[in-house]
Structures are given as structure tokens and as C-alpha cells.
mmCIF file of C-alpha atoms in Angstrom:
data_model
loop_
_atom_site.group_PDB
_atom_site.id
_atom_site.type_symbol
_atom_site.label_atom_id
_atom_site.label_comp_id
_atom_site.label_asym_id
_atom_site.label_seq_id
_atom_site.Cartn_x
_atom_site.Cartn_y
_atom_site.Cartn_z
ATOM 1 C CA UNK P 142 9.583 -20.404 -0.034
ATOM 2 C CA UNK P 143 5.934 -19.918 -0.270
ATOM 3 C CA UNK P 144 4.911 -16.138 -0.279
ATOM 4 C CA UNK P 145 0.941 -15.508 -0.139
ATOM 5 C CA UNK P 146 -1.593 -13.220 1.328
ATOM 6 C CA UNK P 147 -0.823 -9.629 -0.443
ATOM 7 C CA UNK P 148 -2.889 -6.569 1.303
ATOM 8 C CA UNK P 149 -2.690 -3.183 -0.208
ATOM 9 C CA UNK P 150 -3.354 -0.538 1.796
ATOM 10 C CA UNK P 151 -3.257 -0.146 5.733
ATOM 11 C CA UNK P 152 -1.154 -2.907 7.481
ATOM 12 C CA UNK P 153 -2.609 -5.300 9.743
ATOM 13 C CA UNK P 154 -1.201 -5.342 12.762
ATOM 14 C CA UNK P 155 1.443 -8.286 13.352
ATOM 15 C CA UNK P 156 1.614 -10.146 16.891
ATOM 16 C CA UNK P 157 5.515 -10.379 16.878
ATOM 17 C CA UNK P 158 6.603 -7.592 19.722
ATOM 18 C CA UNK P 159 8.174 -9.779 21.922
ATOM 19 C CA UNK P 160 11.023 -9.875 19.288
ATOM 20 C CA UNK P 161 11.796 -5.752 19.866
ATOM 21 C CA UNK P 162 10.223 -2.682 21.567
ATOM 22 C CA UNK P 163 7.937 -0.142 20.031
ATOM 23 C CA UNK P 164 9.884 3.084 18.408
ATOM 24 C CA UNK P 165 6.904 4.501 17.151
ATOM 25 C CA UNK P 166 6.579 7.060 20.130
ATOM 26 C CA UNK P 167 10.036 8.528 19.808
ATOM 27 C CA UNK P 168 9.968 12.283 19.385
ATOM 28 C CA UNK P 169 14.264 12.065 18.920
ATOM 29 C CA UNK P 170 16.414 9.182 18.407
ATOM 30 C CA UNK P 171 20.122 8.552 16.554
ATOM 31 C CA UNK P 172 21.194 6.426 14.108
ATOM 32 C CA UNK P 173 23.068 4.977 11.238
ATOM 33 C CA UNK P 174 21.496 5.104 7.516
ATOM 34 C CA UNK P 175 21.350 1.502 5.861
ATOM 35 C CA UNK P 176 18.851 2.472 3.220
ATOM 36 C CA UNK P 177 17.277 4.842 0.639
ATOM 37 C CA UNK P 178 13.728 5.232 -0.278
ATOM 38 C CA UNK P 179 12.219 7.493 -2.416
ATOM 39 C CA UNK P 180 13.046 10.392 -0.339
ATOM 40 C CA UNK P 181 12.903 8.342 2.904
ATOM 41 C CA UNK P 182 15.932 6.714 4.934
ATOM 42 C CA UNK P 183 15.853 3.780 6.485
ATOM 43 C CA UNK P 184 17.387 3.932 9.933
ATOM 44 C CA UNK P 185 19.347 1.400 12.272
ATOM 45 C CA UNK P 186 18.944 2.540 15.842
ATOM 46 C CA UNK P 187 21.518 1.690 18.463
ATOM 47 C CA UNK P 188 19.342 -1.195 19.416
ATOM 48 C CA UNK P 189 19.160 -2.932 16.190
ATOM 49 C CA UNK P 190 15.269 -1.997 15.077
ATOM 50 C CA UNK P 191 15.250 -0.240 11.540
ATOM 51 C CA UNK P 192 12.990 2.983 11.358
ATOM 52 C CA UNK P 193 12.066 5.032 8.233
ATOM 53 C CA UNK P 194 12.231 8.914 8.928
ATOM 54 C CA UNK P 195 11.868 11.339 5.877
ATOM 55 C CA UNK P 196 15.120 12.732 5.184
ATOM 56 C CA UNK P 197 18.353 13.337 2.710
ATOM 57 C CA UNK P 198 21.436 11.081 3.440
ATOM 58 C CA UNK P 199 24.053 8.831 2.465
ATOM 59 C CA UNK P 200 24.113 5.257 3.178
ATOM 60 C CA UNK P 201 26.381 5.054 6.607
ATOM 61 C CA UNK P 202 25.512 8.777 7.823
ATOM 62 C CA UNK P 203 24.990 9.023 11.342
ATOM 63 C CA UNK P 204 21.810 11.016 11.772
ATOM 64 C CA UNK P 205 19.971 12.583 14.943
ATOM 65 C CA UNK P 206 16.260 12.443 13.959
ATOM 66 C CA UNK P 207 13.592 15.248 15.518
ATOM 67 C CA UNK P 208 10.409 16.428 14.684
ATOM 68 C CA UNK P 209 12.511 19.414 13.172
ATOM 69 C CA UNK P 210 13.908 16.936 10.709
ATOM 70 C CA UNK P 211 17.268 14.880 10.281
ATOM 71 C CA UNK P 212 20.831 16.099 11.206
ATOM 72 C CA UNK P 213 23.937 14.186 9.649
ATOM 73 C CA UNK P 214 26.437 14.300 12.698
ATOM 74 C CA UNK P 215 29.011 11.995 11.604
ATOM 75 C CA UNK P 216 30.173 8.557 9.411
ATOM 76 C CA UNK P 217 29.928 4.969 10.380
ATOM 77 C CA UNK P 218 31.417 1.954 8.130
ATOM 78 C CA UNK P 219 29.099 -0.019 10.406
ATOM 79 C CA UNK P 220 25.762 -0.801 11.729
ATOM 80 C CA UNK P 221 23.631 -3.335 13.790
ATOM 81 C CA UNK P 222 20.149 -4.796 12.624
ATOM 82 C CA UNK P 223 17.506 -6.662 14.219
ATOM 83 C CA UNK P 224 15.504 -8.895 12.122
ATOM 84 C CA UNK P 225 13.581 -11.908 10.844
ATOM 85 C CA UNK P 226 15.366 -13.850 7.942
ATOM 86 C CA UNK P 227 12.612 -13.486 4.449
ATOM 87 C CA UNK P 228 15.185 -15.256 2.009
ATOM 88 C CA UNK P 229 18.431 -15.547 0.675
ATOM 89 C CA UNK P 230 19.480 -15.486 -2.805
ATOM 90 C CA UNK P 231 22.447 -16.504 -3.639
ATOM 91 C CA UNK P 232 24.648 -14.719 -0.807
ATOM 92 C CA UNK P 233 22.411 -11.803 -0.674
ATOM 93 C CA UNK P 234 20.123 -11.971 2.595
ATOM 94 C CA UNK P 235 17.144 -10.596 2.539
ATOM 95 C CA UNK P 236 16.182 -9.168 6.226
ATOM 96 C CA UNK P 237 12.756 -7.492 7.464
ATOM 97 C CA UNK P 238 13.330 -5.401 10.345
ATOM 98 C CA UNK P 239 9.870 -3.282 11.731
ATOM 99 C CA UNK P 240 8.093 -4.378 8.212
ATOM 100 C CA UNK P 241 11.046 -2.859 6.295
ATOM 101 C CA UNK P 242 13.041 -4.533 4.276
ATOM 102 C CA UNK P 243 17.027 -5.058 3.562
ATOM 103 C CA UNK P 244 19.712 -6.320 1.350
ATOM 104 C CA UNK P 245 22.579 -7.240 3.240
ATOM 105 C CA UNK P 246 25.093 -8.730 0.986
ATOM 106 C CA UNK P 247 27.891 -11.830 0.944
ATOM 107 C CA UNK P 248 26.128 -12.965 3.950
ATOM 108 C CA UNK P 249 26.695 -16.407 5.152
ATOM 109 C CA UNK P 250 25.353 -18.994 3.102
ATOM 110 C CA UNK P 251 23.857 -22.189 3.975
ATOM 111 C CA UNK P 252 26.093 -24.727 4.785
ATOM 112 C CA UNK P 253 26.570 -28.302 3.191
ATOM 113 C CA UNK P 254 24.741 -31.498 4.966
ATOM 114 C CA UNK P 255 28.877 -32.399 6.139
ATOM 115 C CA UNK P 256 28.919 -29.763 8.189
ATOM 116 C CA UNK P 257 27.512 -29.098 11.776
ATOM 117 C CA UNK P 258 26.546 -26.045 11.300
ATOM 118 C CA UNK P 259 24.292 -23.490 8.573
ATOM 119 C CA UNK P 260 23.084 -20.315 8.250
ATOM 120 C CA UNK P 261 19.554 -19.109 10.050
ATOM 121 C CA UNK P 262 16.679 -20.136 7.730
ATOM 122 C CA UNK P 263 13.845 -17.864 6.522
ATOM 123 C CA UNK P 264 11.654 -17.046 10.169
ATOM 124 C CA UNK P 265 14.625 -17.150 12.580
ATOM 125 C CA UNK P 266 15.544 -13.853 14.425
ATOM 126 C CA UNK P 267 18.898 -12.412 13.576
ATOM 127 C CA UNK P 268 21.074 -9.796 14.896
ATOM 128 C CA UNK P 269 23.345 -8.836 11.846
ATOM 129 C CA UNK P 270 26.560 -6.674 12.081
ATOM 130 C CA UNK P 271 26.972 -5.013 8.397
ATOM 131 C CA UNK P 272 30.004 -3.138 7.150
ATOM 132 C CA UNK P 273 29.008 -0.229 4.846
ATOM 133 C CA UNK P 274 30.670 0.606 1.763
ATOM 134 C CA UNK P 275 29.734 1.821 -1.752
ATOM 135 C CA UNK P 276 25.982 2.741 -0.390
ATOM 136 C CA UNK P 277 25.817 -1.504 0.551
ATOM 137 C CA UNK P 278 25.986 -3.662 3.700
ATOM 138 C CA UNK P 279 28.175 -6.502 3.594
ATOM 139 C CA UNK P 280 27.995 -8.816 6.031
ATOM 140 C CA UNK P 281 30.466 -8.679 9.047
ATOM 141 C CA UNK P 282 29.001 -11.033 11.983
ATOM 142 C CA UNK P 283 25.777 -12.986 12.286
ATOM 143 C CA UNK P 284 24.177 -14.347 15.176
ATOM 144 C CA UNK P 285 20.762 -16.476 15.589
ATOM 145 C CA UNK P 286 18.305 -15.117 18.362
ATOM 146 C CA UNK P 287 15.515 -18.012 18.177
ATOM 147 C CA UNK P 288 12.514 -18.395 15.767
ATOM 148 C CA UNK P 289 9.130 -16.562 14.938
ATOM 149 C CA UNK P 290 6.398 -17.993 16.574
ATOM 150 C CA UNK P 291 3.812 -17.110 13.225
ATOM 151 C CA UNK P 292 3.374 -18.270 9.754
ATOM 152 C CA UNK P 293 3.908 -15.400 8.248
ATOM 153 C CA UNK P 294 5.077 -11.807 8.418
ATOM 154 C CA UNK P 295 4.109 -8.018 7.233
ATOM 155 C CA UNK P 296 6.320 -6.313 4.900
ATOM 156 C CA UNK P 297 6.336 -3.016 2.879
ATOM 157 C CA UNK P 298 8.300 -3.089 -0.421
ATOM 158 C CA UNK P 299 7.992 -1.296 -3.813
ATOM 159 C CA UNK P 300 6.875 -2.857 -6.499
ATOM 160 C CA UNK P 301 9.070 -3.391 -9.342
ATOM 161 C CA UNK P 302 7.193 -5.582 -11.853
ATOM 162 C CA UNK P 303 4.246 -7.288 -12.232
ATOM 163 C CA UNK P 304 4.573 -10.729 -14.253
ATOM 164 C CA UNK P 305 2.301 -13.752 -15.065
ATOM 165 C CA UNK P 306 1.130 -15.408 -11.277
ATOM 166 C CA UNK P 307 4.438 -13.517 -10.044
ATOM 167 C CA UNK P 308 4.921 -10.067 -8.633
ATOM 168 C CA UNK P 309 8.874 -8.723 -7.983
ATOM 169 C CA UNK P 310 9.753 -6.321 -5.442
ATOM 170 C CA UNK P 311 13.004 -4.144 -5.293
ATOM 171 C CA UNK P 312 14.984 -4.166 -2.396
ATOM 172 C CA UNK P 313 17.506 -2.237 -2.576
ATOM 173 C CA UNK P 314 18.667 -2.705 -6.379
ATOM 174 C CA UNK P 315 17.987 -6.720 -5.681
ATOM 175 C CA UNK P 316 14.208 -8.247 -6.904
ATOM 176 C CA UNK P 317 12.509 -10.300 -4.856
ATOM 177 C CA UNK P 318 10.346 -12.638 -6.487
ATOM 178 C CA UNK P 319 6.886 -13.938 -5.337
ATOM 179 C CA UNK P 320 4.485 -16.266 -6.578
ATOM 180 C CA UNK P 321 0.570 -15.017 -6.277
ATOM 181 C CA UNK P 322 -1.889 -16.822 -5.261
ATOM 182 C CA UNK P 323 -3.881 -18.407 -7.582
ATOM 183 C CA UNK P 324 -6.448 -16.358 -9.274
ATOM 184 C CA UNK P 325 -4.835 -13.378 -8.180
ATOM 185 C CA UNK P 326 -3.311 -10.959 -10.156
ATOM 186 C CA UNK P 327 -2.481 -6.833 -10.418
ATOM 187 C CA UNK P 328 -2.661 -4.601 -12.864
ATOM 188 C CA UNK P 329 0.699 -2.593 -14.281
ATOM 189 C CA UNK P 330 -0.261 0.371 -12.731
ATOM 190 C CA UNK P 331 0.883 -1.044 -9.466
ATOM 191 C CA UNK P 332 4.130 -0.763 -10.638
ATOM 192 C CA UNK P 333 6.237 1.980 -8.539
ATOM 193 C CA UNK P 334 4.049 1.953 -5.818
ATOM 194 C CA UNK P 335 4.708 0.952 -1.948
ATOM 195 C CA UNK P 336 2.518 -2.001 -1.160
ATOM 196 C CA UNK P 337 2.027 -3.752 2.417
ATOM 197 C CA UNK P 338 1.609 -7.776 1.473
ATOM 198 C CA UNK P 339 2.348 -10.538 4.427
ATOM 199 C CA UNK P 340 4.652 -13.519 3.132
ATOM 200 C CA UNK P 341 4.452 -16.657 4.462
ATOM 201 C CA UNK P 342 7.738 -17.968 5.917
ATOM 202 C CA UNK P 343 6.865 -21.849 5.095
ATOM 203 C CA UNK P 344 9.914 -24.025 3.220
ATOM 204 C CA UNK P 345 13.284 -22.644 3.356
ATOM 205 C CA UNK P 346 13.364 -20.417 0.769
ATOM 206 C CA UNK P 347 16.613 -20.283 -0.474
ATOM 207 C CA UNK P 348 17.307 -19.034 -4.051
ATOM 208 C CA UNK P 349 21.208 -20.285 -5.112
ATOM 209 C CA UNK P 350 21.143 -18.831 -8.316
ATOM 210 C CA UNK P 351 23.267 -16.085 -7.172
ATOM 211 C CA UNK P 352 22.952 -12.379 -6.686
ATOM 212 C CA UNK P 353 23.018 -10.731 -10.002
ATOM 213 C CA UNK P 354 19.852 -8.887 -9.612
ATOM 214 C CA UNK P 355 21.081 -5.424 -9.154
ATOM 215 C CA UNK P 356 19.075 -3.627 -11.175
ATOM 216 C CA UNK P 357 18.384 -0.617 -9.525
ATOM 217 C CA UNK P 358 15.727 1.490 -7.207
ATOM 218 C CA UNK P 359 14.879 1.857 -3.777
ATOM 219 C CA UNK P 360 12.508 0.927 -1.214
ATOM 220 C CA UNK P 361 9.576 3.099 -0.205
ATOM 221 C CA UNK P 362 7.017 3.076 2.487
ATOM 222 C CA UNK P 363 6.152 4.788 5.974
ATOM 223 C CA UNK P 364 8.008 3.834 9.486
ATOM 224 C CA UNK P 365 5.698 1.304 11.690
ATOM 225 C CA UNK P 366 6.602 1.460 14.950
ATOM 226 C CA UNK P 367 5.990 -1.332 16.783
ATOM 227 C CA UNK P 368 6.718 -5.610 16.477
ATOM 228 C CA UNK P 369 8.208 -6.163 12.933
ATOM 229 C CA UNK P 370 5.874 -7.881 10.257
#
């Protein structure tokens, strides 16, 4: 899969709301934690759409979120989310959801040219059920909701090395990979940092070498309300 156009800085906004409704306005809302990120948790809401909220919680707390900050009220082993297949490595499915992403692991893999059927390719829309355990999500259910009418979408992730023409990203303990551009390149300071950067969605960017990359750290970046990206 070809990943391209990087932006640091202030997102632009993506056209894809018709997937999922804003959240951004939401003085209160519940939900289940899926992720950490450097003192932020990422949030799936009843619905499906991930938010970030600034908070302290364990993977699979149920949380009520206010402008007073976030309550734990109770344990789930399991969670919905809503969003657009980036890549797969291995059986480790990488998932943006409102420009965040996730690691959902032993998730269906593609299936063999003798069968009738294979897993959704990088740009369809997916509504995952994940089981939680250990701090992961492990896939339970997957079902395909149609494709992403652009080329690309808008993702925050944290930068977890900078290489020669490459960049990785950490998501959740697994890197993510992604050629630059040619001519482009950034400097190690970047390294750590949240960065907004769009990735194209062209080819089907599947990576079978398996998923061995945990290697630690976590996600960070602000919630967007609105279309994912």
C-alpha cells in the first residue's frame, strides 16, 4: 500500500461524514476503553466511533466522560468499532476510526483465490466486534459496511522512528511502516511526537510477514470530532 502526503500540524478537514456522526459536541457520553495514549484514552462509544478524552484507565474500563473528567463505572471484555481498514500485517488489522488509530489483533486474514470469500481490503468500512484481554483486542466478529469514496484518509499516530525514505508509527506496541515521498524526509527530533499525515489507501496493502512487531508505546494525539480521516 502506497502511503503519501504527511502534514504536521493542524488536520485538514476530511470529506468522509457520511460514514458516522459528529461527537465533537458532546458535553457527556459512555464508553468502553480500547486504547492508551500518553495520558489520553481512546474511547469506543456505543455507536462504534472511537473518541480520545484525557483520562486514567485500563484497557476494557467502562467510563462516563464529562467536562468534570472520566469516571470508571464498570468492566467490559468487549467493544464495538467503526472504521476504515489502513492495513493488515500479518493478522494484526490496523483500523482508523475518527483519525485515530487501532490494533485489533488475530483478525481475519485474507483469504486464498479458492475461496469465495476474503477479508475487507484497506478503504472498506468495517464494523469490528473485539474481545478485550491482556490490555488487547482480539478479534470476535467482522462485518463489511461498503467502501470510502476518497483516495486517501487523515490519521494521527506517534512517531516511533524515522529511517532512510521510511517513517514508522506505533500503534499500539505494533509499527506501522510508511514509505515517504521522494525527497522528503524528517529529522530525529520528530521522534515521540503526535503527527497528523493523510495515507493514501491505493493497492491492497497487506503485509504477511506476521505480527511480531510488539515493541512497545502508545498512541497520542487530540479527539477530532467529526467524519474519520
Amino acid at each position: 500500500m502506497k502511503l503519501k502526503g504527511f502534514l504536521l500540524g493542524a488536520a485538514v478537514a476530511a470529506s468522509l461524514t457520511a460514514f458516522w456522526p459528529a461527537a465533537g459536541g458532546a458535553a457527556t457520553f459512555r464508553g468502553v476503553v480500547v486504547a492508551q495514549q500518553h495520558g489520553s484514552l481512546l474511547v469506543a462509544m456505543p455507536g462504534g466511533l472511537v473518541r480520545a478524552v484525557t483520562g486514567h484507565a485500563t484497557v476494557g474500563s467502562r467510563i462516563v466522560a464529562t467536562t468534570r473528567g472520566v469516571s470508571v463505572v464498570g468492566r467490559a471484555t468487549t467493544a464495538v468499532v467503526h472504521g476504515i481498514v489502513v492495513r493488515r500485517i500479518g493478522t494484526t488489522l490496523i483500523l482508523s476510526s475518527n483519525r485515530h488509530l487501532l490494533a485489533v489483533h488475530h483478525a481475519r486474514v485474507l483469504a486464498s483465490a479458492a475461496t469465495t470469500s476474503a477479508a475487507p481490503a484497506p478503504g472498506a468500512v468495517v464494523s469490528t466486534t473485539v474481545g478485550i484481554a491482556n490490555g488487547e483486542l482480539n478479534e470476535v466478529d467482522e462485518d463489511e459496511l461498503g467502501e470510502v469514496n476518497a483516495n486517501s484518509i487523515q490519521v494521527q499516530a506517534v512517531v516511533a522512528a524515522v529511517g532512510t525514505g521510511t517513517i514508522a508509527l506505533t500503534v499500539q506496541g505494533q509499527l506501522l511502516v510508511v514509505p515517504l515521498p521522494a525527497g522528503l524526509t524528517f529529522p530525529a527530533s520528530v521522534v515521540g511526537q503526535t503527527v497528523t499525515i493523510s495515507l493514501s489507501l491505493a493497492g491492497n496493502g497487506d503485509d504477511q510477514r506476521g505480527d511480531d512487531g510488539h515493541q512497545g508505546g502508545h498512541d497520542g494525539g487530540g479527539d477530532h470530532g467529526g467524519g474519520d480521516g
